Amino acid sequence: MNKSTRQAVVDIIDSRFTAICENFSDTLRGELVMAIDLAGLTGAIDLAEQRSYTERLNRIIARDHEQWMEMHGRVA
């Protein structure tokens, strides 16, 4: 895979992170998981990058869940 294609893949992942941070949705989460997995499978990103992106997404999901719990009075 050439350098510009790899950069395009990383740009897609970054754009999904930007979108999910602005407005979390399960659709965006699914797109992001798929983009990360496909990038890893095709060799566009290495295993360390894939792990880093997944950990970043997990932190965003946890933060969204905490916000939801607080909004709905589930957390003191």
PDB file of C-alpha atoms in Angstrom:
ATOM      1  CA  MET A   1       0.000   0.000   0.000  1.00  0.00           C
ATOM      2  CA  ASN A   2       1.424   3.369  -0.932  1.00  0.00           C
ATOM      3  CA  LYS A   3       1.923   6.284   1.430  1.00  0.00           C
ATOM      4  CA  SER A   4      -0.937   8.410   0.100  1.00  0.00           C
ATOM      5  CA  THR A   5      -3.421   5.542   0.450  1.00  0.00           C
ATOM      6  CA  ARG A   6      -2.316   4.930   4.026  1.00  0.00           C
ATOM      7  CA  GLN A   7      -2.727   8.629   4.778  1.00  0.00           C
ATOM      8  CA  ALA A   8      -6.209   8.590   3.241  1.00  0.00           C
ATOM      9  CA  VAL A   9      -7.169   5.685   5.516  1.00  0.00           C
ATOM     10  CA  VAL A  10      -5.843   7.505   8.599  1.00  0.00           C
ATOM     11  CA  ASP A  11      -7.721  10.646   7.512  1.00  0.00           C
ATOM     12  CA  ILE A  12     -10.959   8.641   7.323  1.00  0.00           C
ATOM     13  CA  ILE A  13     -10.417   7.282  10.819  1.00  0.00           C
ATOM     14  CA  ASP A  14      -9.579  10.749  12.156  1.00  0.00           C
ATOM     15  CA  SER A  15     -12.700  12.240  10.553  1.00  0.00           C
ATOM     16  CA  ARG A  16     -14.857   9.596  12.242  1.00  0.00           C
ATOM     17  CA  PHE A  17     -13.219  10.408  15.593  1.00  0.00           C
ATOM     18  CA  THR A  18     -13.992  14.087  15.056  1.00  0.00           C
ATOM     19  CA  ALA A  19     -17.604  13.280  14.240  1.00  0.00           C
ATOM     20  CA  ILE A  20     -18.113  10.920  17.177  1.00  0.00           C
ATOM     21  CA  CYS A  21     -16.642  13.463  19.611  1.00  0.00           C
ATOM     22  CA  GLU A  22     -19.076  16.092  18.341  1.00  0.00           C
ATOM     23  CA  ASN A  23     -22.136  13.865  18.468  1.00  0.00           C
ATOM     24  CA  PHE A  24     -21.869  10.284  19.700  1.00  0.00           C
ATOM     25  CA  SER A  25     -24.035   7.726  17.938  1.00  0.00           C
ATOM     26  CA  ASP A  26     -24.014   3.975  17.526  1.00  0.00           C
ATOM     27  CA  THR A  27     -23.835   4.445  13.755  1.00  0.00           C
ATOM     28  CA  LEU A  28     -20.636   6.459  14.019  1.00  0.00           C
ATOM     29  CA  ARG A  29     -19.250   3.983  16.511  1.00  0.00           C
ATOM     30  CA  GLY A  30     -19.911   1.162  14.042  1.00  0.00           C
ATOM     31  CA  GLU A  31     -18.280   3.086  11.195  1.00  0.00           C
ATOM     32  CA  LEU A  32     -15.244   3.781  13.329  1.00  0.00           C
ATOM     33  CA  VAL A  33     -14.862   0.191  14.522  1.00  0.00           C
ATOM     34  CA  MET A  34     -15.125  -1.026  10.938  1.00  0.00           C
ATOM     35  CA  ALA A  35     -12.636   1.558   9.661  1.00  0.00           C
ATOM     36  CA  ILE A  36     -10.108   0.650  12.361  1.00  0.00           C
ATOM     37  CA  ASP A  37     -10.512  -3.075  11.749  1.00  0.00           C
ATOM     38  CA  LEU A  38     -10.240  -2.745   7.973  1.00  0.00           C
ATOM     39  CA  ALA A  39      -7.202  -0.498   8.264  1.00  0.00           C
ATOM     40  CA  GLY A  40      -5.529  -3.087  10.442  1.00  0.00           C
ATOM     41  CA  LEU A  41      -6.479  -5.992   8.202  1.00  0.00           C
ATOM     42  CA  THR A  42      -5.202  -4.276   5.072  1.00  0.00           C
ATOM     43  CA  GLY A  43      -1.954  -3.173   6.685  1.00  0.00           C
ATOM     44  CA  ALA A  44      -2.741   0.529   6.416  1.00  0.00           C
ATOM     45  CA  ILE A  45      -2.028   0.804  10.149  1.00  0.00           C
ATOM     46  CA  ASP A  46       0.088  -1.452  12.303  1.00  0.00           C
ATOM     47  CA  LEU A  47      -1.071  -3.357  15.367  1.00  0.00           C
ATOM     48  CA  ALA A  48       0.111  -0.667  17.804  1.00  0.00           C
ATOM     49  CA  GLU A  49      -1.861   2.015  15.935  1.00  0.00           C
ATOM     50  CA  GLN A  50      -4.907  -0.239  15.774  1.00  0.00           C
ATOM     51  CA  ARG A  51      -4.701  -0.845  19.516  1.00  0.00           C
ATOM     52  CA  SER A  52      -4.271   2.874  20.188  1.00  0.00           C
ATOM     53  CA  TYR A  53      -7.318   3.777  18.087  1.00  0.00           C
ATOM     54  CA  THR A  54      -9.386   1.080  19.805  1.00  0.00           C
ATOM     55  CA  GLU A  55      -8.367   2.297  23.265  1.00  0.00           C
ATOM     56  CA  ARG A  56      -9.207   5.865  22.263  1.00  0.00           C
ATOM     57  CA  LEU A  57     -12.636   4.758  21.060  1.00  0.00           C
ATOM     58  CA  ASN A  58     -13.233   2.809  24.276  1.00  0.00           C
ATOM     59  CA  ARG A  59     -12.484   5.935  26.329  1.00  0.00           C
ATOM     60  CA  ILE A  60     -14.978   7.923  24.238  1.00  0.00           C
ATOM     61  CA  ILE A  61     -17.627   5.221  24.711  1.00  0.00           C
ATOM     62  CA  ALA A  62     -17.010   5.134  28.480  1.00  0.00           C
ATOM     63  CA  ARG A  63     -17.246   8.929  28.702  1.00  0.00           C
ATOM     64  CA  ASP A  64     -20.502   8.940  26.727  1.00  0.00           C
ATOM     65  CA  HIS A  65     -21.926   6.215  28.952  1.00  0.00           C
ATOM     66  CA  GLU A  66     -20.999   8.152  32.095  1.00  0.00           C
ATOM     67  CA  GLN A  67     -22.648  11.291  30.707  1.00  0.00           C
ATOM     68  CA  TRP A  68     -25.794   9.344  29.903  1.00  0.00           C
ATOM     69  CA  MET A  69     -25.868   7.863  33.408  1.00  0.00           C
ATOM     70  CA  GLU A  70     -25.468  11.311  34.992  1.00  0.00           C
ATOM     71  CA  MET A  71     -28.174  12.812  32.760  1.00  0.00           C
ATOM     72  CA  HIS A  72     -30.614  10.112  33.741  1.00  0.00           C
ATOM     73  CA  GLY A  73     -29.832  10.213  37.463  1.00  0.00           C
ATOM     74  CA  ARG A  74     -28.165   6.825  37.547  1.00  0.00           C
ATOM     75  CA  VAL A  75     -24.950   8.065  39.144  1.00  0.00           C
ATOM     76  CA  ALA A  76     -24.697   9.969  42.397  1.00  0.00           C
TER      77      ALA A  76
END
